[in-house]
mmCIF file of C-alpha atoms and ligand atoms in Angstrom:
data_model
loop_
_atom_site.group_PDB
_atom_site.id
_atom_site.type_symbol
_atom_site.label_atom_id
_atom_site.label_comp_id
_atom_site.label_asym_id
_atom_site.label_seq_id
_atom_site.Cartn_x
_atom_site.Cartn_y
_atom_site.Cartn_z
ATOM 1 C CA MET Q 29 87.774 119.908 110.766
ATOM 2 C CA ARG Q 30 86.543 116.289 110.552
ATOM 3 C CA ILE Q 31 88.910 113.782 109.019
ATOM 4 C CA LEU Q 32 87.758 110.193 108.469
ATOM 5 C CA VAL Q 33 90.324 107.389 108.233
ATOM 6 C CA THR Q 34 89.023 104.004 107.065
ATOM 7 C CA GLY Q 35 90.887 100.725 107.649
ATOM 8 C CA LYS Q 36 91.850 101.592 111.229
ATOM 9 C CA ASN Q 37 93.039 98.041 111.942
ATOM 10 C CA GLY Q 38 95.272 97.782 108.872
ATOM 11 C CA GLN Q 39 98.976 98.617 108.593
ATOM 12 C CA LEU Q 40 98.511 102.126 107.245
ATOM 13 C CA GLY Q 41 95.451 102.951 109.348
ATOM 14 C CA ARG Q 42 97.289 101.944 112.525
ATOM 15 C CA SER Q 43 100.379 103.897 111.474
ATOM 16 C CA ILE Q 44 98.320 107.063 111.003
ATOM 17 C CA GLN Q 45 96.695 106.525 114.418
ATOM 18 C CA LYS Q 46 100.112 106.054 116.010
ATOM 19 C CA ILE Q 47 101.290 109.442 114.738
ATOM 20 C CA VAL Q 48 98.042 111.312 115.381
ATOM 21 C CA ASN Q 49 97.877 110.063 118.967
ATOM 22 C CA THR Q 50 101.490 110.673 119.887
ATOM 23 C CA ASP Q 51 102.824 113.409 117.694
ATOM 24 C CA THR Q 52 102.612 117.134 117.437
ATOM 25 C CA LYS Q 53 103.403 117.011 113.720
ATOM 26 C CA ILE Q 54 99.747 116.930 112.733
ATOM 27 C CA GLY Q 55 99.764 120.727 112.516
ATOM 28 C CA ASN Q 56 98.748 123.775 114.475
ATOM 29 C CA ASN Q 57 95.222 123.952 113.166
ATOM 30 C CA GLN Q 58 94.491 120.255 113.731
ATOM 31 C CA SER Q 59 94.015 118.172 116.850
ATOM 32 C CA PRO Q 60 93.793 114.407 117.397
ATOM 33 C CA ASN Q 61 90.091 114.969 118.049
ATOM 34 C CA ASP Q 62 89.642 115.968 114.400
ATOM 35 C CA PHE Q 63 90.356 112.376 113.342
ATOM 36 C CA ILE Q 64 87.725 109.645 113.285
ATOM 37 C CA PHE Q 65 89.141 106.161 112.704
ATOM 38 C CA VAL Q 66 86.786 103.430 111.529
ATOM 39 C CA GLY Q 67 87.233 99.703 110.979
ATOM 40 C CA ARG Q 68 85.013 96.961 109.653
ATOM 41 C CA GLU Q 69 83.084 96.930 112.929
ATOM 42 C CA ASP Q 70 82.151 100.633 112.542
ATOM 43 C CA LEU Q 71 81.671 100.803 108.784
ATOM 44 C CA ASP Q 72 81.284 97.592 106.763
ATOM 45 C CA LEU Q 73 82.543 98.430 103.299
ATOM 46 C CA SER Q 74 81.135 95.254 101.769
ATOM 47 C CA SER Q 75 77.639 96.737 102.061
ATOM 48 C CA GLU Q 76 76.655 99.651 99.824
ATOM 49 C CA THR Q 77 73.655 100.446 102.019
ATOM 50 C CA SER Q 78 75.686 100.472 105.212
ATOM 51 C CA ILE Q 79 78.101 102.924 103.565
ATOM 52 C CA SER Q 80 75.231 105.213 102.448
ATOM 53 C CA ARG Q 81 73.643 105.073 105.886
ATOM 54 C CA TYR Q 82 76.927 105.878 107.610
ATOM 55 C CA PHE Q 83 77.612 108.933 105.457
ATOM 56 C CA ASN Q 84 74.015 110.177 105.673
ATOM 57 C CA ASN Q 85 74.654 110.562 109.378
ATOM 58 C CA ASN Q 86 78.293 111.681 109.264
ATOM 59 C CA LYS Q 87 79.868 114.507 107.285
ATOM 60 C CA PHE Q 88 83.599 115.005 106.749
ATOM 61 C CA ASP Q 89 86.061 117.532 105.365
ATOM 62 C CA ILE Q 90 88.674 114.932 104.438
ATOM 63 C CA ILE Q 91 88.361 111.166 103.894
ATOM 64 C CA ILE Q 92 91.544 109.052 103.938
ATOM 65 C CA ASN Q 93 90.768 105.596 102.560
ATOM 66 C CA CYS Q 94 93.261 103.093 104.013
ATOM 67 C CA ALA Q 95 90.837 100.153 103.751
ATOM 68 C CA ALA Q 96 91.358 97.694 100.945
ATOM 69 C CA TYR Q 97 91.224 94.057 99.972
ATOM 70 C CA THR Q 98 94.979 93.317 100.070
ATOM 71 C CA GLN Q 99 95.274 89.511 99.727
ATOM 72 C CA VAL Q 100 97.078 89.454 96.390
ATOM 73 C CA ASP Q 101 97.040 85.671 95.894
ATOM 74 C CA ARG Q 102 93.578 85.086 97.324
ATOM 75 C CA ALA Q 103 92.144 87.777 95.020
ATOM 76 C CA GLU Q 104 92.603 85.339 92.118
ATOM 77 C CA GLN Q 105 89.790 83.276 93.717
ATOM 78 C CA GLU Q 106 87.883 86.177 95.277
ATOM 79 C CA ALA Q 107 87.983 88.664 92.435
ATOM 80 C CA GLU Q 108 84.389 89.762 93.040
ATOM 81 C CA LEU Q 109 84.989 90.654 96.693
ATOM 82 C CA ALA Q 110 88.297 92.333 95.827
ATOM 83 C CA ASN Q 111 86.491 94.329 93.128
ATOM 84 C CA GLN Q 112 83.777 95.353 95.579
ATOM 85 C CA ILE Q 113 86.263 96.776 98.119
ATOM 86 C CA ASN Q 114 89.001 98.066 95.808
ATOM 87 C CA HIS Q 115 86.833 99.407 92.996
ATOM 88 C CA LEU Q 116 83.121 99.831 93.765
ATOM 89 C CA VAL Q 117 83.651 101.135 97.310
ATOM 90 C CA VAL Q 118 86.212 103.645 96.033
ATOM 91 C CA LYS Q 119 83.705 104.826 93.425
ATOM 92 C CA GLN Q 120 81.008 105.184 96.101
ATOM 93 C CA LEU Q 121 83.384 107.020 98.462
ATOM 94 C CA GLY Q 122 84.293 109.358 95.593
ATOM 95 C CA SER Q 123 80.622 110.224 94.962
ATOM 96 C CA ILE Q 124 80.002 110.720 98.662
ATOM 97 C CA ALA Q 125 83.084 112.920 99.068
ATOM 98 C CA SER Q 126 81.985 115.025 96.077
ATOM 99 C CA ASN Q 127 78.488 115.455 97.555
ATOM 100 C CA GLN Q 128 79.911 116.366 100.952
ATOM 101 C CA ARG Q 129 82.504 118.684 99.334
ATOM 102 C CA ALA Q 130 85.140 116.651 101.149
ATOM 103 C CA LYS Q 131 88.642 115.961 99.887
ATOM 104 C CA LEU Q 132 89.602 112.321 99.463
ATOM 105 C CA ILE Q 133 92.967 110.591 99.721
ATOM 106 C CA HIS Q 134 93.010 107.053 98.379
ATOM 107 C CA ILE Q 135 95.858 104.524 98.362
ATOM 108 C CA SER Q 136 96.726 102.429 95.344
ATOM 109 C CA THR Q 137 99.621 100.227 94.345
ATOM 110 C CA ASP Q 138 102.737 99.923 92.176
ATOM 111 C CA TYR Q 139 101.195 96.633 91.004
ATOM 112 C CA VAL Q 140 98.983 98.563 88.544
ATOM 113 C CA PHE Q 141 102.086 98.355 86.304
ATOM 114 C CA ASP Q 142 103.199 95.203 84.499
ATOM 115 C CA GLY Q 143 106.806 95.630 85.659
ATOM 116 C CA GLU Q 144 108.314 95.364 82.193
ATOM 117 C CA SER Q 145 109.794 98.871 82.125
ATOM 118 C CA ASN Q 146 113.483 99.362 82.785
ATOM 119 C CA LYS Q 147 112.947 102.911 84.052
ATOM 120 C CA PRO Q 148 111.242 104.029 87.280
ATOM 121 C CA TYR Q 149 107.524 104.419 86.601
ATOM 122 C CA LEU Q 150 106.070 107.917 86.285
ATOM 123 C CA GLU Q 151 102.494 108.732 87.251
ATOM 124 C CA THR Q 152 101.814 109.322 83.548
ATOM 125 C CA ASP Q 153 102.999 105.845 82.461
ATOM 126 C CA THR Q 154 100.293 103.488 81.242
ATOM 127 C CA PRO Q 155 99.229 100.866 83.792
ATOM 128 C CA ASN Q 156 98.825 97.247 82.714
ATOM 129 C CA PRO Q 157 97.952 95.077 85.711
ATOM 130 C CA ILE Q 158 98.887 91.393 85.543
ATOM 131 C CA ASN Q 159 96.811 89.938 88.377
ATOM 132 C CA ALA Q 160 93.248 90.175 89.737
ATOM 133 C CA TYR Q 161 94.139 92.301 92.787
ATOM 134 C CA SER Q 162 95.918 94.899 90.650
ATOM 135 C CA ARG Q 163 93.071 95.010 88.115
ATOM 136 C CA THR Q 164 90.653 95.892 90.942
ATOM 137 C CA LYS Q 165 93.039 98.553 92.286
ATOM 138 C CA LEU Q 166 93.376 100.138 88.839
ATOM 139 C CA ALA Q 167 89.582 100.032 88.369
ATOM 140 C CA GLY Q 168 89.291 101.888 91.711
ATOM 141 C CA GLU Q 169 91.739 104.599 90.565
ATOM 142 C CA LYS Q 170 89.896 105.075 87.276
ATOM 143 C CA ALA Q 171 86.428 105.151 88.848
ATOM 144 C CA LEU Q 172 87.617 107.727 91.364
ATOM 145 C CA GLN Q 173 89.030 109.952 88.631
ATOM 146 C CA THR Q 174 85.657 109.771 86.842
ATOM 147 C CA VAL Q 175 83.300 110.403 89.766
ATOM 148 C CA MET Q 176 85.621 112.868 91.489
ATOM 149 C CA PRO Q 177 87.549 114.818 88.853
ATOM 150 C CA MET Q 178 88.444 117.449 91.462
ATOM 151 C CA ASN Q 179 89.816 117.241 95.001
ATOM 152 C CA ALA Q 180 90.855 113.588 95.196
ATOM 153 C CA LEU Q 181 94.392 112.352 95.450
ATOM 154 C CA VAL Q 182 95.619 108.817 94.749
ATOM 155 C CA ILE Q 183 98.922 107.712 96.277
ATOM 156 C CA ARG Q 184 100.453 104.570 94.802
ATOM 157 C CA ALA Q 185 102.653 102.807 97.352
ATOM 158 C CA SER Q 186 104.741 99.644 97.050
ATOM 159 C CA TRP Q 187 105.804 96.731 99.293
ATOM 160 C CA LEU Q 188 104.159 98.155 102.425
ATOM 161 C CA TYR Q 189 105.426 96.917 105.792
ATOM 162 C CA SER Q 190 105.120 98.046 109.382
ATOM 163 C CA GLU Q 191 105.204 96.836 112.954
ATOM 164 C CA TYR Q 192 101.516 95.916 112.553
ATOM 165 C CA GLY Q 193 99.670 93.020 110.918
ATOM 166 C CA ASN Q 194 101.307 90.594 108.536
ATOM 167 C CA ASN Q 195 104.009 91.672 106.155
ATOM 168 C CA PHE Q 196 107.297 90.583 104.614
ATOM 169 C CA VAL Q 197 109.503 91.919 107.441
ATOM 170 C CA LYS Q 198 107.548 90.130 110.162
ATOM 171 C CA THR Q 199 107.346 86.915 108.127
ATOM 172 C CA MET Q 200 111.115 86.939 107.496
ATOM 173 C CA LEU Q 201 111.851 87.557 111.197
ATOM 174 C CA LYS Q 202 109.673 84.600 112.148
ATOM 175 C CA LEU Q 203 110.955 82.196 109.488
ATOM 176 C CA GLY Q 204 114.583 83.294 109.882
ATOM 177 C CA LYS Q 205 114.506 82.303 113.549
ATOM 178 C CA GLU Q 206 112.933 78.917 112.761
ATOM 179 C CA ARG Q 207 115.016 77.839 109.757
ATOM 180 C CA ASP Q 208 118.660 77.567 108.657
ATOM 181 C CA GLU Q 209 117.943 78.647 105.096
ATOM 182 C CA LEU Q 210 115.203 80.324 103.104
ATOM 183 C CA ASN Q 211 114.501 80.772 99.394
ATOM 184 C CA VAL Q 212 113.658 84.383 98.513
ATOM 185 C CA ILE Q 213 112.802 85.914 95.133
ATOM 186 C CA ILE Q 214 115.644 87.784 93.445
ATOM 187 C CA ASP Q 215 114.065 88.811 90.138
ATOM 188 C CA GLN Q 216 111.362 91.168 91.403
ATOM 189 C CA MET Q 217 112.716 94.674 91.969
ATOM 190 C CA GLY Q 218 111.135 97.651 93.681
ATOM 191 C CA SER Q 219 111.276 99.738 96.801
ATOM 192 C CA PRO Q 220 109.715 99.009 100.176
ATOM 193 C CA THR Q 221 107.435 101.505 101.917
ATOM 194 C CA TYR Q 222 107.492 101.802 105.697
ATOM 195 C CA ALA Q 223 103.858 102.516 106.592
ATOM 196 C CA THR Q 224 104.885 105.127 109.192
ATOM 197 C CA ASP Q 225 106.698 107.090 106.469
ATOM 198 C CA LEU Q 226 103.647 106.944 104.204
ATOM 199 C CA ALA Q 227 101.427 107.974 107.134
ATOM 200 C CA ASP Q 228 103.767 110.910 107.795
ATOM 201 C CA ALA Q 229 103.593 111.919 104.138
ATOM 202 C CA ILE Q 230 99.766 111.799 104.169
ATOM 203 C CA LEU Q 231 99.650 113.960 107.306
ATOM 204 C CA GLU Q 232 102.067 116.409 105.688
ATOM 205 C CA ILE Q 233 99.863 116.562 102.585
ATOM 206 C CA ILE Q 234 96.664 117.299 104.498
ATOM 207 C CA LYS Q 235 98.393 120.223 106.263
ATOM 208 C CA HIS Q 236 99.677 121.592 102.982
ATOM 209 C CA LYS Q 237 98.072 124.724 101.551
ATOM 210 C CA LYS Q 238 98.031 123.185 98.083
ATOM 211 C CA PHE Q 239 95.817 120.385 99.383
ATOM 212 C CA ARG Q 240 93.637 122.253 101.856
ATOM 213 C CA ASP Q 241 92.912 125.597 100.320
ATOM 214 C CA VAL Q 242 92.954 125.103 96.612
ATOM 215 C CA ALA Q 243 90.538 123.163 94.425
ATOM 216 C CA GLN Q 244 92.776 120.825 92.407
ATOM 217 C CA THR Q 245 92.110 118.366 89.645
ATOM 218 C CA THR Q 246 92.372 114.812 90.934
ATOM 219 C CA GLN Q 247 95.967 113.660 90.790
ATOM 220 C CA ILE Q 248 98.021 110.486 91.149
ATOM 221 C CA TYR Q 249 101.286 110.491 93.113
ATOM 222 C CA HIS Q 250 103.931 107.817 93.641
ATOM 223 C CA TYR Q 251 105.402 107.158 97.072
ATOM 224 C CA SER Q 252 107.818 104.604 98.535
ATOM 225 C CA ASN Q 253 111.126 104.739 100.363
ATOM 226 C CA GLU Q 254 114.257 105.528 98.357
ATOM 227 C CA GLY Q 255 116.421 102.810 96.840
ATOM 228 C CA GLU Q 256 115.926 99.857 94.548
ATOM 229 C CA ILE Q 257 116.168 96.293 95.831
ATOM 230 C CA SER Q 258 114.924 92.742 95.329
ATOM 231 C CA TRP Q 259 112.992 90.759 97.945
ATOM 232 C CA HIS Q 260 116.210 88.743 98.352
ATOM 233 C CA GLU Q 261 118.212 91.836 99.315
ATOM 234 C CA PHE Q 262 115.394 92.968 101.606
ATOM 235 C CA ALA Q 263 115.468 89.618 103.456
ATOM 236 C CA LYS Q 264 119.262 89.702 103.756
ATOM 237 C CA GLU Q 265 119.162 93.176 105.312
ATOM 238 C CA ILE Q 266 116.441 92.122 107.793
ATOM 239 C CA PHE Q 267 118.618 89.212 108.953
ATOM 240 C CA LYS Q 268 121.718 91.415 109.088
ATOM 241 C CA ILE Q 269 120.019 93.977 111.350
ATOM 242 C CA GLU Q 270 118.589 91.290 113.623
ATOM 243 C CA LYS Q 271 121.817 89.222 113.503
ATOM 244 C CA ILE Q 272 119.886 86.148 112.383
ATOM 245 C CA GLU Q 273 122.036 83.391 110.926
ATOM 246 C CA CYS Q 274 119.837 82.111 108.139
ATOM 247 C CA GLU Q 275 121.113 81.539 104.611
ATOM 248 C CA VAL Q 276 119.066 83.443 102.001
ATOM 249 C CA ASN Q 277 119.045 81.504 98.739
ATOM 250 C CA PRO Q 278 118.149 83.548 95.643
ATOM 251 C CA VAL Q 279 115.302 82.034 93.607
ATOM 252 C CA THR Q 280 113.535 83.256 90.502
ATOM 253 C CA SER Q 281 109.799 83.899 90.171
ATOM 254 C CA GLN Q 282 109.708 80.877 87.868
ATOM 255 C CA GLN Q 283 111.179 78.664 90.601
ATOM 256 C CA TYR Q 284 108.679 80.025 93.144
ATOM 257 C CA PRO Q 285 105.276 80.198 91.426
ATOM 258 C CA THR Q 286 102.403 81.921 93.260
ATOM 259 C CA PRO Q 287 98.663 81.972 92.404
ATOM 260 C CA ALA Q 288 98.973 85.657 91.360
ATOM 261 C CA LYS Q 289 101.743 86.749 89.003
ATOM 262 C CA ARG Q 290 103.890 89.608 90.324
ATOM 263 C CA PRO Q 291 105.442 92.366 88.217
ATOM 264 C CA ARG Q 292 109.217 92.161 87.640
ATOM 265 C CA ASN Q 293 110.243 95.767 88.277
ATOM 266 C CA THR Q 294 107.900 98.303 89.839
ATOM 267 C CA LEU Q 295 110.315 100.959 90.997
ATOM 268 C CA MET Q 296 108.415 104.272 90.974
ATOM 269 C CA ASN Q 297 109.642 107.804 90.336
ATOM 270 C CA LYS Q 298 108.647 109.975 93.316
ATOM 271 C CA ASP Q 299 109.689 113.426 92.050
ATOM 272 C CA LYS Q 300 106.110 114.673 91.757
ATOM 273 C CA ILE Q 301 105.090 114.178 95.415
ATOM 274 C CA VAL Q 302 108.453 115.581 96.569
ATOM 275 C CA LYS Q 303 108.060 118.684 94.430
ATOM 276 C CA VAL Q 304 104.353 119.423 94.945
ATOM 277 C CA PHE Q 305 104.111 118.743 98.690
ATOM 278 C CA ASN Q 306 107.745 119.094 99.703
ATOM 279 C CA ILE Q 307 107.787 115.522 101.063
ATOM 280 C CA LYS Q 308 111.110 114.199 102.379
ATOM 281 C CA ILE Q 309 111.687 110.537 101.539
ATOM 282 C CA SER Q 310 113.905 108.273 103.675
ATOM 283 C CA ASN Q 311 116.154 105.574 102.331
ATOM 284 C CA TRP Q 312 114.712 102.066 102.678
ATOM 285 C CA LYS Q 313 117.515 100.916 105.007
ATOM 286 C CA SER Q 314 117.054 103.668 107.590
ATOM 287 C CA SER Q 315 113.279 103.125 107.608
ATOM 288 C CA LEU Q 316 113.722 99.374 107.968
ATOM 289 C CA ASN Q 317 115.993 99.996 110.948
ATOM 290 C CA ALA Q 318 113.379 102.306 112.492
ATOM 291 C CA CYS Q 319 110.623 99.695 112.120
ATOM 292 C CA MET Q 320 112.808 96.893 113.448
ATOM 293 C CA THR Q 321 113.797 98.978 116.489
ATOM 294 C CA ILE Q 322 110.093 99.318 117.333
ATOM 295 C CA LEU Q 323 109.502 95.611 116.742
ATOM 296 C CA LYS Q 324 112.369 94.811 119.126
ATOM 297 C CA GLN Q 325 110.919 97.070 121.829
ATOM 298 C CA LYS Q 326 107.604 95.233 121.478
ATOM 299 C CA GLN Q 327 109.187 91.802 122.115
HETATM 300 N N1 LIG L 150 100.366 95.757 101.780
HETATM 301 C C1 LIG L 150 101.099 96.093 100.702
HETATM 302 O O1 LIG L 150 102.164 95.506 100.437
HETATM 303 C C2 LIG L 150 100.660 97.213 99.807
HETATM 304 C C3 LIG L 150 101.472 97.570 98.721
HETATM 305 C C4 LIG L 150 101.060 98.633 97.914
HETATM 306 C C5 LIG L 150 99.878 99.301 98.167
HETATM 307 N N2 LIG L 150 99.094 98.896 99.208
HETATM 308 C C6 LIG L 150 97.846 99.618 99.464
HETATM 309 O O2 LIG L 150 98.002 100.373 100.653
HETATM 310 C C7 LIG L 150 96.740 100.480 101.332
HETATM 311 C C8 LIG L 150 96.926 100.078 102.783
HETATM 312 O O3 LIG L 150 97.385 98.739 102.819
HETATM 313 P P1 LIG L 150 97.622 97.969 104.190
HETATM 314 O O4 LIG L 150 98.785 97.059 103.993
HETATM 315 O O5 LIG L 150 97.591 98.933 105.316
HETATM 316 O O6 LIG L 150 96.326 97.059 104.207
HETATM 317 P P2 LIG L 150 95.847 96.063 105.341
HETATM 318 O O7 LIG L 150 96.830 96.032 106.463
HETATM 319 O O8 LIG L 150 95.452 94.796 104.679
HETATM 320 O O9 LIG L 150 94.542 96.812 105.883
HETATM 321 C C9 LIG L 150 93.412 96.938 105.091
HETATM 322 C C10 LIG L 150 92.248 97.205 106.022
HETATM 323 O O10 LIG L 150 91.072 97.244 105.209
HETATM 324 C C11 LIG L 150 90.043 96.704 105.982
HETATM 325 N N3 LIG L 150 88.940 96.155 105.208
HETATM 326 C C12 LIG L 150 88.990 95.182 104.266
HETATM 327 N N4 LIG L 150 87.749 94.853 103.881
HETATM 328 C C13 LIG L 150 86.906 95.645 104.597
HETATM 329 C C14 LIG L 150 85.497 95.765 104.663
HETATM 330 N N5 LIG L 150 84.686 95.001 103.911
HETATM 331 N N6 LIG L 150 84.953 96.686 105.507
HETATM 332 C C15 LIG L 150 85.754 97.453 106.269
HETATM 333 N N7 LIG L 150 87.095 97.375 106.278
HETATM 334 C C16 LIG L 150 87.658 96.471 105.440
HETATM 335 C C17 LIG L 150 90.679 95.567 106.749
HETATM 336 O O11 LIG L 150 89.885 95.286 107.861
HETATM 337 P P3 LIG L 150 90.134 93.996 108.806
HETATM 338 O O12 LIG L 150 91.376 94.352 109.595
HETATM 339 O O13 LIG L 150 88.906 93.921 109.616
HETATM 340 O O14 LIG L 150 90.328 92.854 107.862
HETATM 341 C C18 LIG L 150 92.054 96.103 107.063
HETATM 342 O O15 LIG L 150 92.126 96.634 108.365
HETATM 343 C C19 LIG L 150 95.771 99.628 100.533
HETATM 344 O O16 LIG L 150 95.039 100.443 99.665
HETATM 345 C C20 LIG L 150 96.657 98.708 99.717
HETATM 346 O O17 LIG L 150 96.038 98.288 98.529
HETATM 347 C C21 LIG L 150 99.468 97.895 100.058
#
């Protein structure tokens, strides 16, 4: 079994590596040696020819694509680069996986939705992205479904954070220690995703009979932690756990404009992934505590 994981230096890529290297949960018929982790230095996704060359020399059974262009605001200025990584690369990986008869797991985002629904989004709801980043992510999903109608799986995640890289939790911890008060958005609702939980779910899926043994039509699944919160509530909980005395002032998206517009409510319904792959989903507070415990140990 050869399993390729792209984006090895990103939040999700590092979270998968953490589990694979330290855990026995990867399954009886899999070993850490089955996994090949690649970063930009091993496989430059901005070059179509470098991708072709890499896969001409390397064959896989499963490809897990954790690489992406994830700078939501900067994508407004760099739409072409974002499109290359989030759309055209995904299309190319889909064709390669089909040719190699590999299965492919690709990660997308809750931001494919416009956030105007008052109900949790289902996988069957119609996307309507409202910024450049999300348009490229949706284009990637659609291209993958076209070039790889069988054996690919798209997981839409939301508000990803981890002990790695830059994310909301780490930014709040830093700013909260430096300042007496902070303004945080209250009118964008959703659910955070602890990258370790998503990594766990992916590793569960690739062990699952329904993924491994059966040819399936390409499917989309939603995944995040349980619960519905605003960024404001998220920040308050981070400070509460860390006992940081910093006032969190609620502000609206209108009071805090950003280059890229963000959707108002992107809570996703996760019943499908729970039912099909028997995935257990933790509440956002317990996962936040788990991440912050690790961050504390690292200090
Ligand atoms: N972050 C979020 O809040 C969020 C929310 C919903 C969904 N998602 C999705 O979840 C997935 C994982 O996100 P993440 O937060 O783990 O992302 P991340 O931390 O930004 O990691 C993305 C990785 O992709 C790599 N990459 C970018 N351009 C590349 C290129 N040209 N060649 C090779 N590698 C390249 C980056 O490499 P370098 O380290 O060298 O730059 C980085 O390690 C993505 O598909 C993202 O769209 C993220």
